[in-house]
């Protein structure tokens, strides 16, 4: 267990080490500003931007994110714009074509015109800030991040139109639809519940007119391209990309608000820790933007303007993933005489066809044909089978860009004002709020597609019967304001109200309720909740699946299983870093899952059913049924005993012969490396950040994912954490793994790594006095051509 007092005491001591007189000063002349900006960096690498106007504050944010994370945002931007082959060669051209397939095809000017002018002005300024930093580093190549010289590339300039053009190329649920269809073709659709039980409960049926026997992975088309082909630059034995399915399966977050009547401070508390992939670039960059009418601090997504989680001078805000199925796969029938025609609404319709040429480094442009059907981009086109597939994606609808949502939220003044910002936020989110007046609330935001027919769980015929007919926004989604119980929490569980209409269910993919149930148990049991309580809860390692499994341990076991039973019976079900029993449990859990899958999944379906949901595993262990064979209890007992013995032997092999020396952290290592560290020169220039292990797992409140990871390394979780004392802002604390900068030459490359491992939260300085007192450096950005 972590000592709750150590979270705050350690950070206060760090502050005391910073002498006021050490502040460095500098000046940079830049284009795009209307008046000078002051940037004050604090001891944690957080830039505090002071501007004379709100747009200039966002200029400052663009500048500092490019200062600290230029290659990160540039690489992502280049990939989304479909310009990888231009820098890296012909092998990347197919990936560029895929990216361009998901560019917005509507009127970009109309998209920009639909954005409130004050929001658009801030977005334009953010882009200008990025470009100002790019101009600066191109003028002085010593400022360029190290990647550029190694890879022989230079950063791209940005344009405001890029923010509404690139809509991403994510595969959110289409692969799950294909899996279900393939299981249905085997007569085993019920097995899908072994992987992912539907929440809310729902009976799946095969859509009328869908030939499930014809569905295959080939229908995913361009999503089968695989990782970016860095080829000879990459060490051949290393994998090319993290597991996107694993990240999607685990993706989530925790957030809660506690009313003043339930806190020790008499003020509201808001806590939030978004769960994202861990292992590459840090997904959050912390900044503080201030100008007349604006004062906001928190974590932003590098390359997207605004603050995603944090607080203004009036309210705190956080977010977790809600679940809205925003993607459908449509199967199209091609005309046998002309494969450029597909059947739709009783007639043959011509694809919208766009011929493009991808610029290629050192060679002729690469030609590609992009096709679009009534439902969306065509991801697979197979004339030989008279078949194509199209993907409907909410992002590609008018207003489907998330680029402006954070700015609008940052500019809001209160709960009522936020309702003007929410229509700009299409992605599914539980939005948490707490203000200086003592109010707190929750609103689900995001766009929900309206389907003419069907539930979105399997592919559907593209003949028009299942097309989308519109969308609903946040006004058709649940919310709560000042709940009577005095607190509210979300952790990606099914939080639809009990009386929610069956025909308005937005998705069936809500996560296991374990994290939420633990949070709810703690919050409901505390008469008064403190900041330290929120910090401790964010780092809570009590595992509900472990506690349930301990209750199912057999009374006795074989000679091989007996030592494991003895160790586990004395365990408190906390997946602590220093716990040997936690390590044994994790080995046992994996053994039980793999053995149960082998027992209940027929051979012909094992390539499709590769994991088992914890609720399913625990249910079969508690109440074995006919899926385990003619004598289910005997099969369960044998499986349990063999898994216990195997886990014990595995622990001895991996952790040594002395159980007293076993530690979960020995296996559960936290290693961060450059995403291109498979390239030897990158690996040499960017040393990995490693050496420590962590507690927690995929189901503890302190989420440290294992899913999708063949080993035991942490693959995701809460890299950014915040606990906010609403109104007494300088009491707020945060962590951001591993640091603010991606440059190994910076003192902020890894300075949060050990505090993050230890759970030692760091101050979130906000007031002018606190920031000035602890300033490490001051930089004036001055409009080029104007005197300071």
PDB file of N, CA, C and O in Angstrom, residues 51 86 118 147-148 171 213 219 258 360 490 502 521 555 566-567 594 625 678 683 687:
ATOM      1  N   UNK A  51      -1.098  35.865 -21.931  1.00  0.00           N
ATOM      2  CA  UNK A  51      -1.298  36.585 -23.179  1.00  0.00           C
ATOM      3  C   UNK A  51      -2.269  37.734 -22.971  1.00  0.00           C
ATOM      4  O   UNK A  51      -3.031  37.766 -22.004  1.00  0.00           O
ATOM      5  N   UNK A  86       6.074  10.564 -49.017  1.00  0.00           N
ATOM      6  CA  UNK A  86       6.854  11.739 -49.411  1.00  0.00           C
ATOM      7  C   UNK A  86       8.148  11.831 -48.616  1.00  0.00           C
ATOM      8  O   UNK A  86       9.168  12.291 -49.117  1.00  0.00           O
ATOM      9  N   UNK A 118     -15.246  32.894 -32.278  1.00  0.00           N
ATOM     10  CA  UNK A 118     -14.246  33.021 -31.217  1.00  0.00           C
ATOM     11  C   UNK A 118     -13.473  31.715 -31.022  1.00  0.00           C
ATOM     12  O   UNK A 118     -12.291  31.733 -30.665  1.00  0.00           O
ATOM     13  N   UNK A 147      15.200  13.390 -34.060  1.00  0.00           N
ATOM     14  CA  UNK A 147      14.676  12.469 -35.071  1.00  0.00           C
ATOM     15  C   UNK A 147      14.886  12.978 -36.492  1.00  0.00           C
ATOM     16  O   UNK A 147      15.078  12.179 -37.427  1.00  0.00           O
ATOM     17  N   UNK A 148      14.825  14.291 -36.673  1.00  0.00           N
ATOM     18  CA  UNK A 148      14.841  14.829 -38.037  1.00  0.00           C
ATOM     19  C   UNK A 148      16.165  14.556 -38.747  1.00  0.00           C
ATOM     20  O   UNK A 148      16.187  14.195 -39.938  1.00  0.00           O
ATOM     21  N   UNK A 171     -10.095   1.855 -36.633  1.00  0.00           N
ATOM     22  CA  UNK A 171     -11.034   0.752 -36.730  1.00  0.00           C
ATOM     23  C   UNK A 171     -11.595   0.550 -35.325  1.00  0.00           C
ATOM     24  O   UNK A 171     -10.923   0.076 -34.416  1.00  0.00           O
ATOM     25  N   UNK A 213     -21.606 -16.634 -44.160  1.00  0.00           N
ATOM     26  CA  UNK A 213     -20.564 -17.540 -44.650  1.00  0.00           C
ATOM     27  C   UNK A 213     -19.595 -16.835 -45.579  1.00  0.00           C
ATOM     28  O   UNK A 213     -18.461 -17.283 -45.764  1.00  0.00           O
ATOM     29  N   UNK A 219     -12.848  -8.563 -45.722  1.00  0.00           N
ATOM     30  CA  UNK A 219     -13.807  -7.457 -45.758  1.00  0.00           C
ATOM     31  C   UNK A 219     -13.297  -6.230 -45.017  1.00  0.00           C
ATOM     32  O   UNK A 219     -13.858  -5.139 -45.169  1.00  0.00           O
ATOM     33  N   UNK A 258     -17.090  14.922  -6.059  1.00  0.00           N
ATOM     34  CA  UNK A 258     -17.659  14.826  -4.717  1.00  0.00           C
ATOM     35  C   UNK A 258     -18.136  16.221  -4.315  1.00  0.00           C
ATOM     36  O   UNK A 258     -17.390  17.202  -4.426  1.00  0.00           O
ATOM     37  N   UNK A 360       5.988  10.500 -53.694  1.00  0.00           N
ATOM     38  CA  UNK A 360       6.914   9.482 -53.206  1.00  0.00           C
ATOM     39  C   UNK A 360       8.331  10.034 -53.214  1.00  0.00           C
ATOM     40  O   UNK A 360       8.781  10.616 -54.219  1.00  0.00           O
ATOM     41  N   UNK A 490     -17.698   7.673 -12.887  1.00  0.00           N
ATOM     42  CA  UNK A 490     -17.798   6.838 -14.090  1.00  0.00           C
ATOM     43  C   UNK A 490     -16.461   6.162 -14.316  1.00  0.00           C
ATOM     44  O   UNK A 490     -15.401   6.746 -14.065  1.00  0.00           O
ATOM     45  N   UNK A 502     -35.216   0.995 -24.754  1.00  0.00           N
ATOM     46  CA  UNK A 502     -34.473  -0.072 -25.419  1.00  0.00           C
ATOM     47  C   UNK A 502     -34.083   0.305 -26.840  1.00  0.00           C
ATOM     48  O   UNK A 502     -33.062  -0.152 -27.352  1.00  0.00           O
ATOM     49  N   UNK A 521     -17.920   1.897  -3.903  1.00  0.00           N
ATOM     50  CA  UNK A 521     -17.855   1.358  -2.544  1.00  0.00           C
ATOM     51  C   UNK A 521     -17.077   2.301  -1.624  1.00  0.00           C
ATOM     52  O   UNK A 521     -17.483   2.565  -0.488  1.00  0.00           O
ATOM     53  N   UNK A 555     -10.799 -26.347  -1.494  1.00  0.00           N
ATOM     54  CA  UNK A 555     -10.413 -26.596  -0.097  1.00  0.00           C
ATOM     55  C   UNK A 555      -9.060 -27.272  -0.014  1.00  0.00           C
ATOM     56  O   UNK A 555      -8.302 -27.058   0.935  1.00  0.00           O
ATOM     57  N   UNK A 566      -1.815 -22.246  -0.360  1.00  0.00           N
ATOM     58  CA  UNK A 566      -1.381 -21.678   0.923  1.00  0.00           C
ATOM     59  C   UNK A 566      -1.064 -20.190   0.766  1.00  0.00           C
ATOM     60  O   UNK A 566      -1.492 -19.351   1.567  1.00  0.00           O
ATOM     61  N   UNK A 567      -0.308 -19.834  -0.284  1.00  0.00           N
ATOM     62  CA  UNK A 567       0.064 -18.432  -0.463  1.00  0.00           C
ATOM     63  C   UNK A 567      -1.158 -17.565  -0.761  1.00  0.00           C
ATOM     64  O   UNK A 567      -1.316 -16.476  -0.190  1.00  0.00           O
ATOM     65  N   UNK A 594      -6.599 -19.375 -20.162  1.00  0.00           N
ATOM     66  CA  UNK A 594      -6.169 -20.150 -21.320  1.00  0.00           C
ATOM     67  C   UNK A 594      -6.732 -21.569 -21.275  1.00  0.00           C
ATOM     68  O   UNK A 594      -7.170 -22.112 -22.302  1.00  0.00           O
ATOM     69  N   UNK A 625     -20.919 -25.522 -16.008  1.00  0.00           N
ATOM     70  CA  UNK A 625     -22.083 -26.049 -16.723  1.00  0.00           C
ATOM     71  C   UNK A 625     -21.644 -27.012 -17.809  1.00  0.00           C
ATOM     72  O   UNK A 625     -20.467 -27.409 -17.876  1.00  0.00           O
ATOM     73  N   UNK A 678      12.647   0.838 -32.909  1.00  0.00           N
ATOM     74  CA  UNK A 678      13.082  -0.334 -33.663  1.00  0.00           C
ATOM     75  C   UNK A 678      14.156   0.047 -34.681  1.00  0.00           C
ATOM     76  O   UNK A 678      14.842  -0.810 -35.206  1.00  0.00           O
ATOM     77  N   UNK A 683      16.933   4.292 -31.442  1.00  0.00           N
ATOM     78  CA  UNK A 683      17.117   3.640 -30.139  1.00  0.00           C
ATOM     79  C   UNK A 683      18.348   4.177 -29.421  1.00  0.00           C
ATOM     80  O   UNK A 683      18.340   4.356 -28.193  1.00  0.00           O
ATOM     81  N   UNK A 687      17.249   6.922 -25.275  1.00  0.00           N
ATOM     82  CA  UNK A 687      17.327   5.784 -24.355  1.00  0.00           C
ATOM     83  C   UNK A 687      15.952   5.474 -23.762  1.00  0.00           C
ATOM     84  O   UNK A 687      15.188   6.397 -23.439  1.00  0.00           O
TER      85      UNK A 687
END
